[in-house]
CSV table of C-alpha atoms and ligand atoms in Angstrom, one decimal:
chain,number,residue,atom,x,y,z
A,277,UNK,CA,20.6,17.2,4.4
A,278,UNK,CA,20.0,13.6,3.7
A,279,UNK,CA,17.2,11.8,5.2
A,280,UNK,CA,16.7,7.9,4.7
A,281,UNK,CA,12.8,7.0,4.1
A,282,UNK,CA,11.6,4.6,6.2
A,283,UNK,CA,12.3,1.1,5.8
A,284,UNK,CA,8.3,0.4,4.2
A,285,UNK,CA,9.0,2.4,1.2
A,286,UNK,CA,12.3,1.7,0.2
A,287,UNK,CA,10.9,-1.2,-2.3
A,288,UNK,CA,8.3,1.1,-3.4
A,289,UNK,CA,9.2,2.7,-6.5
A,290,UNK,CA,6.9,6.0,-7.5
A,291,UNK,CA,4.0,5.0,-9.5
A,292,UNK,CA,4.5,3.8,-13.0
A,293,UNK,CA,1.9,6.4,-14.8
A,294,UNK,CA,3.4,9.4,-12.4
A,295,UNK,CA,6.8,8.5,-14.3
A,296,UNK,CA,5.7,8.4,-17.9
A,297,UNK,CA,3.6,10.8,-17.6
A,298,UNK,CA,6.6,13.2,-17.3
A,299,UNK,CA,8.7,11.7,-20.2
A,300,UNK,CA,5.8,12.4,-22.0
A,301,UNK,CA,5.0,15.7,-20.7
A,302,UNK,CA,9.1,16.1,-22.3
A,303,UNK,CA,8.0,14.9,-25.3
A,304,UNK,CA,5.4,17.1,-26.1
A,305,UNK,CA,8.0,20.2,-25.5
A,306,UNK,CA,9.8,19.0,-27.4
A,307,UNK,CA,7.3,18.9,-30.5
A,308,UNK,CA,4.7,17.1,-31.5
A,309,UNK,CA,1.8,16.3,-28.9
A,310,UNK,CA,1.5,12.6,-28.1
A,311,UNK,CA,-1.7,11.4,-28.0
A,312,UNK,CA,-2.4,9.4,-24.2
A,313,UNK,CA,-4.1,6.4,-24.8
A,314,UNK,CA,-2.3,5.1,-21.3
A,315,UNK,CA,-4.5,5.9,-19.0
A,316,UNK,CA,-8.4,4.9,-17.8
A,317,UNK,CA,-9.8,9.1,-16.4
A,318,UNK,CA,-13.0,9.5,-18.0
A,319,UNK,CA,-13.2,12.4,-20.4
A,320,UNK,CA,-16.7,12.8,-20.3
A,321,UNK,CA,-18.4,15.4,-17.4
A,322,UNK,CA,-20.5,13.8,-14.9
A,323,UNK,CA,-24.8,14.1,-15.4
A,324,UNK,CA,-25.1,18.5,-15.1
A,325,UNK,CA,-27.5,17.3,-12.1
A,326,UNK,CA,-24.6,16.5,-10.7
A,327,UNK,CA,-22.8,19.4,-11.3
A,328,UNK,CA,-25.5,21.7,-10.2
A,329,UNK,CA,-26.2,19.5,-7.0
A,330,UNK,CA,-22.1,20.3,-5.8
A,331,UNK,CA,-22.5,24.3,-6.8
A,332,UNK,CA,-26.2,24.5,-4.7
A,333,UNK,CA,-24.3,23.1,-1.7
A,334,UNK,CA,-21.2,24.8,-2.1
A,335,UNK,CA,-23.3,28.2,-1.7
A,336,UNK,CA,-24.8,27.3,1.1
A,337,UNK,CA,-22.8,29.1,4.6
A,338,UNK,CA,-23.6,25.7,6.2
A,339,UNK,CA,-21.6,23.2,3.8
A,340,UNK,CA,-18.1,23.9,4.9
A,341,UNK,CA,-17.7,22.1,8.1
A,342,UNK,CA,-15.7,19.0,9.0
A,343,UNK,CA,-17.7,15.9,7.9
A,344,UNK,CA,-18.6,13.1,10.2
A,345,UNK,CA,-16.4,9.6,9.4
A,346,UNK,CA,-19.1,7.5,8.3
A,347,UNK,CA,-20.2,9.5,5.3
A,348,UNK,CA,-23.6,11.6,5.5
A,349,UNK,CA,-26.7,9.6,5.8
A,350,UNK,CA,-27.8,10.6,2.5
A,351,UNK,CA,-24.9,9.4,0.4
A,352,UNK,CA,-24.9,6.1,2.7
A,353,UNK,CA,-28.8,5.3,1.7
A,354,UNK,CA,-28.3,6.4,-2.0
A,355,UNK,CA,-24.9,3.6,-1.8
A,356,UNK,CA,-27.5,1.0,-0.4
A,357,UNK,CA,-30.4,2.0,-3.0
A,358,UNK,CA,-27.8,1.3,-5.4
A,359,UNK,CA,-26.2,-2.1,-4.8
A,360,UNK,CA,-29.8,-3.0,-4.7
A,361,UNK,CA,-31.4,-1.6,-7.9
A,362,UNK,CA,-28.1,-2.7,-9.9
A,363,UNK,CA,-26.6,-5.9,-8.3
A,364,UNK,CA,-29.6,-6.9,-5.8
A,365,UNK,CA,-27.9,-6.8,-2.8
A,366,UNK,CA,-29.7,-5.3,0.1
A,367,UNK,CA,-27.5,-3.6,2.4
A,368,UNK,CA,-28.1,-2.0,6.1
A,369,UNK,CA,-26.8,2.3,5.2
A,370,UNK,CA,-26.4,2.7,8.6
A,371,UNK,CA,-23.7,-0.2,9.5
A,372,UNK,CA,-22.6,-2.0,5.8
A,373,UNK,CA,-21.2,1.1,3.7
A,374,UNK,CA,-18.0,3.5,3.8
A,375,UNK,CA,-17.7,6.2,1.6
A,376,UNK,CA,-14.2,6.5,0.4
A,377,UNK,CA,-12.3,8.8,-0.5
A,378,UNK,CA,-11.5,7.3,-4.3
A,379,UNK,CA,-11.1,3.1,-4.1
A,380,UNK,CA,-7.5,3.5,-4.2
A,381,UNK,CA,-7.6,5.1,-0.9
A,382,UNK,CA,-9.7,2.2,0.7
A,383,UNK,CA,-7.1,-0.5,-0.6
A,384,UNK,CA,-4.6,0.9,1.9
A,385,UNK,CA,-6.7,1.3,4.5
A,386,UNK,CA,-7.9,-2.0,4.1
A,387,UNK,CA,-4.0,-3.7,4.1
A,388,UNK,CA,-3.1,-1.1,6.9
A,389,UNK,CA,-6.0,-2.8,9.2
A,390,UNK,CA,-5.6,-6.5,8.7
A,391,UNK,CA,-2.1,-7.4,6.9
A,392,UNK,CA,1.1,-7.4,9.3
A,393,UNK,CA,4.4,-9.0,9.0
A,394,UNK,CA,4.6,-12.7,8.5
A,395,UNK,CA,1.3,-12.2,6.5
A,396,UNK,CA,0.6,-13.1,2.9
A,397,UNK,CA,-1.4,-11.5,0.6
A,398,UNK,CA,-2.8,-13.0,-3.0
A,399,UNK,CA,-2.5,-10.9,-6.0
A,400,UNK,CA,-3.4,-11.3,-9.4
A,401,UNK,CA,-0.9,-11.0,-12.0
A,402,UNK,CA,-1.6,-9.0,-14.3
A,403,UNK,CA,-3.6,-7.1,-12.1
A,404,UNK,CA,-3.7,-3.1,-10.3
A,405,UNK,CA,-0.4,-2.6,-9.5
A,406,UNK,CA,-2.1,-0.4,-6.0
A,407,UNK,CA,-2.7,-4.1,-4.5
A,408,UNK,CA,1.1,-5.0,-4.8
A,409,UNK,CA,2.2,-1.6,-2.7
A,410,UNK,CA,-0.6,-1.2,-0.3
A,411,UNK,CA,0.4,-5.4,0.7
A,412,UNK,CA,4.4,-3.7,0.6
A,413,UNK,CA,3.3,-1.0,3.0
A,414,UNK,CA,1.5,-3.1,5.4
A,415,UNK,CA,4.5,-5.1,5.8
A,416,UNK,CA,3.0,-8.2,4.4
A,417,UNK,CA,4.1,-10.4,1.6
A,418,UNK,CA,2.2,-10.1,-1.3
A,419,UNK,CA,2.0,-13.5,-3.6
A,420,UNK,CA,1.0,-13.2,-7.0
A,421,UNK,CA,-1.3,-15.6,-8.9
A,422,UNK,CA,-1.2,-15.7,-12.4
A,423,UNK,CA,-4.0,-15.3,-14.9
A,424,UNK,CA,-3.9,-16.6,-17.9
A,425,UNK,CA,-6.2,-16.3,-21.1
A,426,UNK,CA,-6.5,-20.3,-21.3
A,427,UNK,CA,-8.9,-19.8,-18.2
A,428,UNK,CA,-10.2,-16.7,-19.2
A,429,UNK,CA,-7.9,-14.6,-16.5
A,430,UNK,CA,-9.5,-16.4,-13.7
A,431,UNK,CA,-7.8,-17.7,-10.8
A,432,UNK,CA,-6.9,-21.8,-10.8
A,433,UNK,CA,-8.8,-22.0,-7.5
A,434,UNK,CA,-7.3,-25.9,-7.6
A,435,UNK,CA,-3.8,-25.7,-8.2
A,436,UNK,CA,-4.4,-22.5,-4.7
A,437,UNK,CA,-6.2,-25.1,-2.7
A,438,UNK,CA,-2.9,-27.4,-3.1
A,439,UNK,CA,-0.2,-24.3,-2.4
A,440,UNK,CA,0.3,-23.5,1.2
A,441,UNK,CA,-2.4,-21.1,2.0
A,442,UNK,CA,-1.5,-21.8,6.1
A,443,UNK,CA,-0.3,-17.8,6.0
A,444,UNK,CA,-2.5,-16.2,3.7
A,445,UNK,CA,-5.0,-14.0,5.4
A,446,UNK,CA,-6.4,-12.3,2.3
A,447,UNK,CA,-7.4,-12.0,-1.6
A,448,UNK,CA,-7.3,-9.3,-3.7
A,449,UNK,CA,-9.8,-9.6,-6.9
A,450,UNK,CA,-11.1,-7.8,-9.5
A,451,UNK,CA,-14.0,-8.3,-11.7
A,452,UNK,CA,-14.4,-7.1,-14.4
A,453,UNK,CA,-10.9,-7.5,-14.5
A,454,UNK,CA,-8.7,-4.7,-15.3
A,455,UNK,CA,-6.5,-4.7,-17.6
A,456,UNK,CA,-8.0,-7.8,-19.3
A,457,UNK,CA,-11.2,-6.9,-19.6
A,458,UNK,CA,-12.4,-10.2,-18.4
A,459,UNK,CA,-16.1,-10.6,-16.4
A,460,UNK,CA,-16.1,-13.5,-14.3
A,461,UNK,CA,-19.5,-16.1,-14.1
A,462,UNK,CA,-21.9,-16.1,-11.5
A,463,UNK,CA,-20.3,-19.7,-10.9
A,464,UNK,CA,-17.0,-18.4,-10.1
A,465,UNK,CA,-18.4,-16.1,-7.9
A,466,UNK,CA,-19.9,-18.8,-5.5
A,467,UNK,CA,-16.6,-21.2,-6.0
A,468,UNK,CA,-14.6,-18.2,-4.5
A,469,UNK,CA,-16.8,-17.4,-2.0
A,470,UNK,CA,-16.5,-21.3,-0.9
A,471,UNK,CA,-12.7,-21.2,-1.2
A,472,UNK,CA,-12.2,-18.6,0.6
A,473,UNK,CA,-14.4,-20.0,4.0
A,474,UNK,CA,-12.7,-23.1,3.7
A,475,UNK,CA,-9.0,-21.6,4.0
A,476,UNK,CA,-10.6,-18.6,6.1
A,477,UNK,CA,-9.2,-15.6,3.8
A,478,UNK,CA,-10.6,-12.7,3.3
A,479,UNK,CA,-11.5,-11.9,0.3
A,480,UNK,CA,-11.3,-8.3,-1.4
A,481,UNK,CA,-13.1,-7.9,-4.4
A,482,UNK,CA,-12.7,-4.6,-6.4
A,483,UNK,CA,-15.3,-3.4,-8.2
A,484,UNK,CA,-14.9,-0.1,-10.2
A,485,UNK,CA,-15.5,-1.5,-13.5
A,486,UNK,CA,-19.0,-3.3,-13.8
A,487,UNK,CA,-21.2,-0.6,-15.3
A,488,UNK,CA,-18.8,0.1,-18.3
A,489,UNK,CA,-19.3,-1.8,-21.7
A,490,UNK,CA,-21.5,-4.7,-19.4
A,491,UNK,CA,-25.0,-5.1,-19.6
A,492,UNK,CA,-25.0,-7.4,-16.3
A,493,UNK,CA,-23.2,-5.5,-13.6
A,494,UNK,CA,-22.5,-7.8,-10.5
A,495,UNK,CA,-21.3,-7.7,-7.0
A,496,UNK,CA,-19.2,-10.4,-5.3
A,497,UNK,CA,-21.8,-9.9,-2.1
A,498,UNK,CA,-24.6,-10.6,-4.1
A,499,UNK,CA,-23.6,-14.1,-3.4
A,500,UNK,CA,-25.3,-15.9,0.0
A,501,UNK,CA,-23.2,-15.8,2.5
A,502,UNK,CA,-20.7,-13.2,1.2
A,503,UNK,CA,-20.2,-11.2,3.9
A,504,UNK,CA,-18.9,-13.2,6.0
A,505,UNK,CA,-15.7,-13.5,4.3
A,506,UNK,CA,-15.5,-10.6,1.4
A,507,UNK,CA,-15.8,-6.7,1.2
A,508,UNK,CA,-16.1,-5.2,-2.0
A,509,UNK,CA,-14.7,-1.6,-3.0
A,510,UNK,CA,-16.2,0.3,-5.7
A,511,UNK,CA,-16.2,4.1,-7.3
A,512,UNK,CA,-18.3,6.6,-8.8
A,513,UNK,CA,-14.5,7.5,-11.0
A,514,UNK,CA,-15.5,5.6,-14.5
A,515,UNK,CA,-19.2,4.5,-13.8
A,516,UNK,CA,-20.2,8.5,-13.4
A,517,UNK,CA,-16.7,10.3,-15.0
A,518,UNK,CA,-16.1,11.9,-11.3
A,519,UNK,CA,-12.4,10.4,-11.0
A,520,UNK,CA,-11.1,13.7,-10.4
A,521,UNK,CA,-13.4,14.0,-7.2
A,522,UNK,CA,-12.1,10.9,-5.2
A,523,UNK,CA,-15.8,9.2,-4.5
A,524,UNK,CA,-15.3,5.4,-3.7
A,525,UNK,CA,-17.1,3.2,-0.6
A,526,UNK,CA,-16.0,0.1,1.3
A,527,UNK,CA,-19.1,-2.3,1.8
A,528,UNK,CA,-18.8,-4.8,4.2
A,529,UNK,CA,-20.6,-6.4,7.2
A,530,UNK,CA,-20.7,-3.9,10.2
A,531,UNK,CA,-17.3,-5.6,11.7
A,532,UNK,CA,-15.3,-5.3,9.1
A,533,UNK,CA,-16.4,-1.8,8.2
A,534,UNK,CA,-15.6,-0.5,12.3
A,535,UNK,CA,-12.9,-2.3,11.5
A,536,UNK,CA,-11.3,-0.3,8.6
A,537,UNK,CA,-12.5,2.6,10.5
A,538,UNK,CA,-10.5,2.5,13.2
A,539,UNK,CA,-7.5,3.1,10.7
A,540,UNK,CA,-9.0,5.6,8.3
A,541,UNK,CA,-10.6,7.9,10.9
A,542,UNK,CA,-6.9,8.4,11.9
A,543,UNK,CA,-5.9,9.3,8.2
A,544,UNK,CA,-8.4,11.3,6.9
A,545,UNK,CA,-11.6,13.4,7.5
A,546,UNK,CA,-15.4,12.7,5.8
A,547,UNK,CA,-15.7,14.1,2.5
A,548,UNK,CA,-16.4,17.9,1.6
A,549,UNK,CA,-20.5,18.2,2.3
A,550,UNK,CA,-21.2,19.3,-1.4
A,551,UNK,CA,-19.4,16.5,-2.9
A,552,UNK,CA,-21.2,13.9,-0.7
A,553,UNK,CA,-24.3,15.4,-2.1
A,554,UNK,CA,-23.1,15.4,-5.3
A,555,UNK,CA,-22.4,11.9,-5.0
A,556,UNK,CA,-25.6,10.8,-3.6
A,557,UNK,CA,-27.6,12.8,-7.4
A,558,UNK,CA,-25.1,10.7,-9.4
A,559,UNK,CA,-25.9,7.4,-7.9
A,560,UNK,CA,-29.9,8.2,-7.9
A,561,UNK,CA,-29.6,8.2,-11.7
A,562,UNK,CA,-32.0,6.1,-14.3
A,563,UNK,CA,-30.4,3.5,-15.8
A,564,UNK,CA,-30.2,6.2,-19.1
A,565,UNK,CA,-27.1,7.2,-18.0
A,566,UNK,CA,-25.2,4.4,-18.2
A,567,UNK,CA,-27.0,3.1,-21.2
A,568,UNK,CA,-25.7,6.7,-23.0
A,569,UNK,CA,-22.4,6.2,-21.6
A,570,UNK,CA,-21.9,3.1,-22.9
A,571,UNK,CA,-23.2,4.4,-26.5
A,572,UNK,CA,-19.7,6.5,-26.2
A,573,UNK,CA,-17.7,3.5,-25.2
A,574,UNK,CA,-19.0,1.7,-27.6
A,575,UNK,CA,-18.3,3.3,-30.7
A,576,UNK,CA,-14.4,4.3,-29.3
A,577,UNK,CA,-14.1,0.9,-29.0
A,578,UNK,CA,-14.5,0.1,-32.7
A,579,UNK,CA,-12.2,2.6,-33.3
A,580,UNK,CA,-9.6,0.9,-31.2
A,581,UNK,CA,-10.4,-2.9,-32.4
A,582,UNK,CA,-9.2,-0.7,-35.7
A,583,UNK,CA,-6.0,0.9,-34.5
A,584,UNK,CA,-5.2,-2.6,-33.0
A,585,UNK,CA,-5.9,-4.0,-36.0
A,586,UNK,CA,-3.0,-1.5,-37.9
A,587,UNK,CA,-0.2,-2.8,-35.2
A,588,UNK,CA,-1.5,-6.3,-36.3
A,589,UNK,CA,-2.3,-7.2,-32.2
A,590,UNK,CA,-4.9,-9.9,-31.5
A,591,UNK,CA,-7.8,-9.5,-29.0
A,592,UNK,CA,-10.9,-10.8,-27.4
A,593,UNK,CA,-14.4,-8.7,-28.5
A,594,UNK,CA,-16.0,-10.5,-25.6
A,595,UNK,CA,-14.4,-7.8,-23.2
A,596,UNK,CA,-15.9,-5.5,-20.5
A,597,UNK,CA,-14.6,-2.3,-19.2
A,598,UNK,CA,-13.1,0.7,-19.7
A,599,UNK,CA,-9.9,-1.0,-22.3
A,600,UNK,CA,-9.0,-3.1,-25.0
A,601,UNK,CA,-6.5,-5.9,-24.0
A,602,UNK,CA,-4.6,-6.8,-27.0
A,603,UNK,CA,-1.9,-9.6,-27.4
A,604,UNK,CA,1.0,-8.0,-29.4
A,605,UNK,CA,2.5,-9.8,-32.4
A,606,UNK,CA,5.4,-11.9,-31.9
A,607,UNK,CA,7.7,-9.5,-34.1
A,608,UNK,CA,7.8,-7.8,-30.7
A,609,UNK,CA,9.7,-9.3,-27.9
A,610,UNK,CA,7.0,-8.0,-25.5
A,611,UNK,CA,4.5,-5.6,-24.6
A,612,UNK,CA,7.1,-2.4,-23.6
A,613,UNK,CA,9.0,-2.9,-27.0
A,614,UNK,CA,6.0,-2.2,-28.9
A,615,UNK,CA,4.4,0.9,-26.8
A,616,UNK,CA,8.1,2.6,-27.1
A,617,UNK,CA,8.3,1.7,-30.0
A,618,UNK,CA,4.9,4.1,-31.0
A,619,UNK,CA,5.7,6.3,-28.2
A,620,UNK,CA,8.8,7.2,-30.0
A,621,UNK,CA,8.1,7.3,-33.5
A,622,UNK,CA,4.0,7.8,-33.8
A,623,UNK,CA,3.6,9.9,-30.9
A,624,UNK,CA,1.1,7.5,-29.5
A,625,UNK,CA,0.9,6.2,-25.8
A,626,UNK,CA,-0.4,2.7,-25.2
A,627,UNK,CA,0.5,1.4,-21.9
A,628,UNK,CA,2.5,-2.5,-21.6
A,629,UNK,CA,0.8,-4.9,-20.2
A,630,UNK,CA,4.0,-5.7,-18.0
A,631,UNK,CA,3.3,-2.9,-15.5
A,632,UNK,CA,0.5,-5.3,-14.3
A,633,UNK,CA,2.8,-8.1,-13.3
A,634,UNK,CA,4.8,-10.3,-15.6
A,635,UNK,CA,1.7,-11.9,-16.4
A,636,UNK,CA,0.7,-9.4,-18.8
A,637,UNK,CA,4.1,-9.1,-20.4
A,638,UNK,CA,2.8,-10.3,-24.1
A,639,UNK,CA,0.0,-7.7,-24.0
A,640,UNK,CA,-0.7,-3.7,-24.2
A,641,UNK,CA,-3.8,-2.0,-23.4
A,642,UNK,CA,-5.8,0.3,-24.6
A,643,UNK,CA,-7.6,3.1,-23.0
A,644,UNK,CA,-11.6,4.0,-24.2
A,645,UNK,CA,-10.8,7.7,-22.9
A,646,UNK,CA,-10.5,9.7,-25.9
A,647,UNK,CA,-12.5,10.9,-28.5
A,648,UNK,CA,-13.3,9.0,-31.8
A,649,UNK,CA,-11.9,12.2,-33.6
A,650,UNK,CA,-8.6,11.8,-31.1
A,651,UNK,CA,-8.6,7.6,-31.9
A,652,UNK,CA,-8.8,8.5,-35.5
A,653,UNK,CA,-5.6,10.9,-35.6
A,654,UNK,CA,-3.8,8.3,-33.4
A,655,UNK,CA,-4.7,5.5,-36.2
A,656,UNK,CA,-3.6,7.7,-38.7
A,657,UNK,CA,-0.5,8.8,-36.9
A,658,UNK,CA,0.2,5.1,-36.4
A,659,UNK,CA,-0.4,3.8,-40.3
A,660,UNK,CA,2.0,6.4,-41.2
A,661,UNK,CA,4.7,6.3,-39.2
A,662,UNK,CA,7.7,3.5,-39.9
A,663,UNK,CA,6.6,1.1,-37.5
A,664,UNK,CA,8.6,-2.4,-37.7
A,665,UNK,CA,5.8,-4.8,-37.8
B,720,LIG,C1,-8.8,-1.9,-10.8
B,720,LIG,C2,-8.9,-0.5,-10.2
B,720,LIG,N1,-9.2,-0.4,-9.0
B,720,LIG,C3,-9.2,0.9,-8.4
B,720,LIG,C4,-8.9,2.0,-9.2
B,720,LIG,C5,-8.9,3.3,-8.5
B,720,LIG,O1,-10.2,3.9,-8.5
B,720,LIG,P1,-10.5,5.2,-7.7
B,720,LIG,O2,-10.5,6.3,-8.6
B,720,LIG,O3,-11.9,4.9,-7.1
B,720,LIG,O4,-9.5,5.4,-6.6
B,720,LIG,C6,-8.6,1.9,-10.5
B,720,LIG,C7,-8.3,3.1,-11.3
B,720,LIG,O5,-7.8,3.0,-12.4
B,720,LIG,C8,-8.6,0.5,-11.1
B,720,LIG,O6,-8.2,0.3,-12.3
């Protein structure tokens, strides 16, 4: 039997990492194992705290029930507790925060509530590629704006002002940028925040990135008067190497978050008790953690800045985050020639900056999530393989 899917998702082609991840799955029956350097899932466990905190729960008889919507009270003060220790924003637990079920969750949720035909959507480009389809599944029409390393991957916030923004009802940011790797000023922060109440957009700032390889993490709400036009997303997947457990939060003022609400409590249930416990040990932790963590990151990343070095790519040290952006040489036509290229003959994946938006077309990047024993084979693998550089 043939059955034609729905209009919303004929344009939406399966994700890009789902795809390569089976040719390379292929590959490595075929022989020798490539080494992933695609892709940004922590392989480091969460604190054992943690880890103990989700088996305690799990044994108790109690834990297995449906969860209320709103996240348990708990997890909701230990959210607050932490926007204020790290980014000193104080926040109500009882009406500003949503637990999530990952961020990438809450991006749909958020299009699904407030995007509708006719509206229009700002992307960045290069930027997650999840904006672009959640905006496609809503109906709306996303429009790109490009980033560019002459402004340091911000947004020209003048040549915007001078497009026609009459239709645009939202923005989609992210800083620490992924995949550039670029942290944006306190200024910019404020400037956006002023843009976007003159034009009346809301703004959507993504936050997943700010603890990794950045001493200063910030929030977009940290700015006065924030909430009135932005809600943030952020995610316990890289800052406490729980991607696998799908623990994100919306925070928002108390509108915006009944708003999303009403959509997601129609989707989905609250989390699994033990994992909203488990949540609330991992953000109660000393600032040790992250300073270890980073440690890690650190030293991987000098690594990379090496194997980079061997494919004779060019890159900014200044970088935050969880990857190394890298402009390739100009012996490659672009970004996708050179990662088949070492796919092919190296065994090493390094994901093209193209799947972020043409806008990244001149790049790859470089994943921090392997081992400095795993970064050394791939350098070596790479130096010996007949690369045409
Ligand atoms: C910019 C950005 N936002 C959101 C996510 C998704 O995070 P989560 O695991 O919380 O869904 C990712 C994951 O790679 C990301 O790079």
């Amino acid at each position: 039997m043939q059955i034609e899917v729905a209009k919303r998702i004929q344009h939406t082609e399966e994700y890009y990492f789902s795809r390569k991840l089976r040719e390379i799955d292929a590959l490595n029956q075929a022989g020798t194992k490539v080494i992933n350097l695609g892709i940004g899932s922590p392989d480091l466990p969460p604190h054992p705290s943690v880890i103990e905190t989700l088996h305690a729960y799990a044994e108790m008889p109690t834990s297995h029930g449906y969860q209320n919507y709103k996240g348990i009270q708990p997890l909701r003060q230990a959210i607050a507790d932490w926007y204020q220790r790290y980014y000193g924003v104080s926040l109500n637990p009882n009406t500003h925060v949503l637990p999530l079920i990952g961020s990438k969750e809450g991006i749909v949720h958020i299009c699904m509530t407030y995007l509708g035909e006719g509206d229009v959507a700002l992307l960045p480009n290069p930027g997650y590629p999840a904006y672009a389809s959640a905006v496609r599944l809503s109906g709306a029409i996303g429009r790109p704006y490009k980033l560019t390393s002459q402004t340091n991957w911000l947004p020209d916030l003048d040549a915007l002002a001078k497009s026609d923004l009459s239709r645009v009802k939202m923005m989609w940011l992210n800083y620490p940028h992924m995949p550039t790797g670029a942290a944006a000023p306190d200024t910019f922060f404020k400037e956006i925040v002023a843009f976007a109440k003159q034009y009346q957009i809301l703004l959507c700032h993504d936050n997943p990135y700010s603890f990794i390889l950045n001493d200063h993490p910030q929030s977009l709400l940290a700015v006065d008067g924030a909430m009135d036009v932005a809600i943030e997303l952020n995610s316990l997947s890289k800052s406490s190497n729980m991607a696998g457990w799908r623990i994100g939060m919306l925070i928002g003022a108390e509108e915006r978050i009944n708003e999303v609400i009403r959509f997601k409590s129609n989707m989905d249930s609250g989390m699994f008790l033990p994992v909203q416990m488990a949540a609330t040990q991992a953000l109660s932790l000393e600032p040790t953690w992250y300073h270890e963590l980073n440690k890690t990151y650190n030293s991987r990343r000098e690594k990379v800045y090496q194997l980079l070095d061997a494919l004779k790519c060019t890159y900014d040290k200044q970088q935050v985050g969880l990857f190394v952006w890298a402009n390739v040489p100009s012996t490659y036509a672009d970004g996708y020639a050179l990662s088949d290229e070492i796919l092919q003959k190296s065994r090493v994946f390094i994901t093209p900056g193209g799947i972020f938006g043409d806008g990244g077309n001149a790049y790859i990047r470089v994943s921090l999530c392997a081992t400095t024993a795993v970064l050394d084979d791939a350098l070596d693998r790479i130096e010996h393989a007949p690369i045409s550089l």
